[in-house]
Amino acid sequence: MERTVNTKFYPYSQNNSGGSFANSEKEGIAEYVVIEALNAEHANTRAEEIGLYFDGCDDGRDCSCCGDRWYKTDESDGCDVPSIYGEPLANMEKSHYRNCCFVHYLDGKFEKVEFKEKPESIGV
């Protein structure tokens, strides 16, 4: 008998603390990270395992005037497909601070998702 596990995808948006972003292709960290998990608590634990942290101002890693680099997710953030702010990644467009996302799946694998280029303006 095949057993299915119900999971959700939980997004993490990186705050530009201290004027820079932390990025690591090796660890799967970019401006946005989406983690598949059983619930929000599980997602936050998995996030810490890959290198996200939630206490950067308290321990001096992040700028206290800018705020913590990462914030914990909660149940209301979970989506059925990898999404940011409720928008599926396939719909995301590049911008100055938004180029890509890493999706970390429950099985431990992760993939980089490049956001699409904005369509050129028609007419002037």
PDB file of C-alpha atoms in Angstrom:
ATOM      1  CA  MET A   1       0.000   0.000   0.000  1.00  0.00           C
ATOM      2  CA  GLU A   2       1.438   3.345  -1.059  1.00  0.00           C
ATOM      3  CA  ARG A   3       1.474   6.014   1.613  1.00  0.00           C
ATOM      4  CA  THR A   4       1.225   9.673   0.695  1.00  0.00           C
ATOM      5  CA  VAL A   5       2.581  12.482   2.808  1.00  0.00           C
ATOM      6  CA  ASN A   6       0.800  15.835   2.783  1.00  0.00           C
ATOM      7  CA  THR A   7       3.290  18.647   2.543  1.00  0.00           C
ATOM      8  CA  LYS A   8       3.239  22.368   1.833  1.00  0.00           C
ATOM      9  CA  PHE A   9       5.833  24.760   0.452  1.00  0.00           C
ATOM     10  CA  TYR A  10       6.949  27.523   2.820  1.00  0.00           C
ATOM     11  CA  PRO A  11       8.657  30.666   1.459  1.00  0.00           C
ATOM     12  CA  TYR A  12      11.481  32.644   3.021  1.00  0.00           C
ATOM     13  CA  SER A  13      12.243  36.131   1.740  1.00  0.00           C
ATOM     14  CA  GLN A  14      15.696  37.426   2.571  1.00  0.00           C
ATOM     15  CA  ASN A  15      15.950  40.894   4.113  1.00  0.00           C
ATOM     16  CA  ASN A  16      18.816  42.922   2.667  1.00  0.00           C
ATOM     17  CA  SER A  17      20.367  43.353   6.126  1.00  0.00           C
ATOM     18  CA  GLY A  18      23.516  45.471   6.118  1.00  0.00           C
ATOM     19  CA  GLY A  19      23.131  46.246   2.405  1.00  0.00           C
ATOM     20  CA  SER A  20      23.829  42.796   0.979  1.00  0.00           C
ATOM     21  CA  PHE A  21      22.240  39.423   0.366  1.00  0.00           C
ATOM     22  CA  ALA A  22      23.667  36.061   1.419  1.00  0.00           C
ATOM     23  CA  ASN A  23      23.830  33.711  -1.572  1.00  0.00           C
ATOM     24  CA  SER A  24      25.196  30.184  -1.909  1.00  0.00           C
ATOM     25  CA  GLU A  25      24.647  27.982  -4.948  1.00  0.00           C
ATOM     26  CA  LYS A  26      26.187  25.091  -3.006  1.00  0.00           C
ATOM     27  CA  GLU A  27      23.753  25.402  -0.092  1.00  0.00           C
ATOM     28  CA  GLY A  28      20.782  26.502  -2.185  1.00  0.00           C
ATOM     29  CA  ILE A  29      20.411  29.986  -0.723  1.00  0.00           C
ATOM     30  CA  ALA A  30      19.352  33.078  -2.699  1.00  0.00           C
ATOM     31  CA  GLU A  31      17.100  36.104  -2.206  1.00  0.00           C
ATOM     32  CA  TYR A  32      14.231  33.643  -1.813  1.00  0.00           C
ATOM     33  CA  VAL A  33      14.173  30.097  -0.489  1.00  0.00           C
ATOM     34  CA  VAL A  34      11.136  27.812  -0.562  1.00  0.00           C
ATOM     35  CA  ILE A  35      11.085  24.707   1.619  1.00  0.00           C
ATOM     36  CA  GLU A  36       8.784  21.710   1.331  1.00  0.00           C
ATOM     37  CA  ALA A  37       7.803  20.500   4.779  1.00  0.00           C
ATOM     38  CA  LEU A  38       5.121  18.791   6.831  1.00  0.00           C
ATOM     39  CA  ASN A  39       4.222  22.028   8.636  1.00  0.00           C
ATOM     40  CA  ALA A  40       5.679  25.453   9.452  1.00  0.00           C
ATOM     41  CA  GLU A  41       7.681  24.210  12.435  1.00  0.00           C
ATOM     42  CA  HIS A  42       9.254  21.506  10.276  1.00  0.00           C
ATOM     43  CA  ALA A  43      10.004  24.116   7.568  1.00  0.00           C
ATOM     44  CA  ASN A  44      11.763  26.385  10.087  1.00  0.00           C
ATOM     45  CA  THR A  45      13.877  23.471  11.326  1.00  0.00           C
ATOM     46  CA  ARG A  46      14.806  22.512   7.762  1.00  0.00           C
ATOM     47  CA  ALA A  47      15.596  26.173   6.999  1.00  0.00           C
ATOM     48  CA  GLU A  48      18.114  26.287   9.851  1.00  0.00           C
ATOM     49  CA  GLU A  49      19.654  23.020   8.639  1.00  0.00           C
ATOM     50  CA  ILE A  50      20.442  24.562   5.238  1.00  0.00           C
ATOM     51  CA  GLY A  51      21.876  27.758   6.710  1.00  0.00           C
ATOM     52  CA  LEU A  52      19.030  30.203   7.272  1.00  0.00           C
ATOM     53  CA  TYR A  53      18.909  31.767  10.739  1.00  0.00           C
ATOM     54  CA  PHE A  54      16.339  33.782  12.641  1.00  0.00           C
ATOM     55  CA  ASP A  55      18.358  35.563  15.322  1.00  0.00           C
ATOM     56  CA  GLY A  56      20.865  37.593  13.305  1.00  0.00           C
ATOM     57  CA  CYS A  57      20.438  40.868  15.164  1.00  0.00           C
ATOM     58  CA  ASP A  58      20.649  39.181  18.566  1.00  0.00           C
ATOM     59  CA  ASP A  59      23.909  37.406  17.755  1.00  0.00           C
ATOM     60  CA  GLY A  60      25.500  40.271  15.761  1.00  0.00           C
ATOM     61  CA  ARG A  61      25.369  38.714  12.264  1.00  0.00           C
ATOM     62  CA  ASP A  62      22.810  41.228  10.999  1.00  0.00           C
ATOM     63  CA  CYS A  63      22.494  44.989  11.133  1.00  0.00           C
ATOM     64  CA  SER A  64      20.264  46.011  14.039  1.00  0.00           C
ATOM     65  CA  CYS A  65      18.864  49.005  12.137  1.00  0.00           C
ATOM     66  CA  CYS A  66      17.995  46.852   9.082  1.00  0.00           C
ATOM     67  CA  GLY A  67      16.635  43.895  11.003  1.00  0.00           C
ATOM     68  CA  ASP A  68      17.112  40.156  10.846  1.00  0.00           C
ATOM     69  CA  ARG A  69      18.013  38.646   7.472  1.00  0.00           C
ATOM     70  CA  TRP A  70      15.442  35.825   7.767  1.00  0.00           C
ATOM     71  CA  TYR A  71      12.151  35.431   9.618  1.00  0.00           C
ATOM     72  CA  LYS A  72      10.367  32.251  10.581  1.00  0.00           C
ATOM     73  CA  THR A  73       7.396  31.118   8.553  1.00  0.00           C
ATOM     74  CA  ASP A  74       4.012  30.119   9.958  1.00  0.00           C
ATOM     75  CA  GLU A  75       1.158  27.879   8.833  1.00  0.00           C
ATOM     76  CA  SER A  76      -0.595  30.655   6.900  1.00  0.00           C
ATOM     77  CA  ASP A  77       2.441  30.908   4.581  1.00  0.00           C
ATOM     78  CA  GLY A  78       2.197  27.307   3.316  1.00  0.00           C
ATOM     79  CA  CYS A  79       1.174  26.738  -0.332  1.00  0.00           C
ATOM     80  CA  ASP A  80       0.437  23.616  -2.361  1.00  0.00           C
ATOM     81  CA  VAL A  81       3.025  24.589  -5.004  1.00  0.00           C
ATOM     82  CA  PRO A  82       6.326  26.472  -4.618  1.00  0.00           C
ATOM     83  CA  SER A  83       5.248  30.112  -4.314  1.00  0.00           C
ATOM     84  CA  ILE A  84       6.311  33.511  -3.031  1.00  0.00           C
ATOM     85  CA  TYR A  85       3.646  35.744  -1.494  1.00  0.00           C
ATOM     86  CA  GLY A  86       1.096  33.214  -2.778  1.00  0.00           C
ATOM     87  CA  GLU A  87       2.275  33.585  -6.396  1.00  0.00           C
ATOM     88  CA  PRO A  88       3.581  30.383  -8.058  1.00  0.00           C
ATOM     89  CA  LEU A  89       7.272  30.606  -8.966  1.00  0.00           C
ATOM     90  CA  ALA A  90       6.436  30.051 -12.644  1.00  0.00           C
ATOM     91  CA  ASN A  91       4.759  33.494 -12.632  1.00  0.00           C
ATOM     92  CA  MET A  92       7.570  35.382 -10.901  1.00  0.00           C
ATOM     93  CA  GLU A  93       9.395  38.072 -12.876  1.00  0.00           C
ATOM     94  CA  LYS A  94      12.927  39.304 -12.331  1.00  0.00           C
ATOM     95  CA  SER A  95      13.481  42.650 -10.674  1.00  0.00           C
ATOM     96  CA  HIS A  96      16.365  44.515  -9.073  1.00  0.00           C
ATOM     97  CA  TYR A  97      16.201  42.398  -5.906  1.00  0.00           C
ATOM     98  CA  ARG A  98      14.502  39.329  -7.283  1.00  0.00           C
ATOM     99  CA  ASN A  99      16.328  37.073  -9.728  1.00  0.00           C
ATOM    100  CA  CYS A 100      15.908  33.527  -8.558  1.00  0.00           C
ATOM    101  CA  CYS A 101      14.817  31.158  -5.842  1.00  0.00           C
ATOM    102  CA  PHE A 102      15.967  27.820  -4.501  1.00  0.00           C
ATOM    103  CA  VAL A 103      13.326  25.199  -3.786  1.00  0.00           C
ATOM    104  CA  HIS A 104      14.287  22.577  -1.202  1.00  0.00           C
ATOM    105  CA  TYR A 105      12.209  19.416  -1.521  1.00  0.00           C
ATOM    106  CA  LEU A 106      11.290  17.027   1.267  1.00  0.00           C
ATOM    107  CA  ASP A 107      13.668  14.355  -0.105  1.00  0.00           C
ATOM    108  CA  GLY A 108      16.662  16.678   0.468  1.00  0.00           C
ATOM    109  CA  LYS A 109      17.200  17.666  -3.163  1.00  0.00           C
ATOM    110  CA  PHE A 110      17.003  21.294  -4.225  1.00  0.00           C
ATOM    111  CA  GLU A 111      16.780  23.200  -7.478  1.00  0.00           C
ATOM    112  CA  LYS A 112      17.402  26.757  -8.605  1.00  0.00           C
ATOM    113  CA  VAL A 113      14.463  28.490 -10.272  1.00  0.00           C
ATOM    114  CA  GLU A 114      15.359  31.513 -12.410  1.00  0.00           C
ATOM    115  CA  PHE A 115      12.586  34.079 -12.627  1.00  0.00           C
ATOM    116  CA  LYS A 116      11.437  35.095 -16.092  1.00  0.00           C
ATOM    117  CA  GLU A 117      12.387  38.354 -17.750  1.00  0.00           C
ATOM    118  CA  LYS A 118       9.754  41.085 -17.710  1.00  0.00           C
ATOM    119  CA  PRO A 119       8.065  41.538 -21.079  1.00  0.00           C
ATOM    120  CA  GLU A 120       9.258  44.579 -23.019  1.00  0.00           C
ATOM    121  CA  SER A 121       6.983  47.596 -22.884  1.00  0.00           C
ATOM    122  CA  ILE A 122       4.863  48.031 -25.974  1.00  0.00           C
ATOM    123  CA  GLY A 123       4.875  51.571 -27.309  1.00  0.00           C
ATOM    124  CA  VAL A 124       6.190  54.634 -25.556  1.00  0.00           C
TER     125      VAL A 124
END
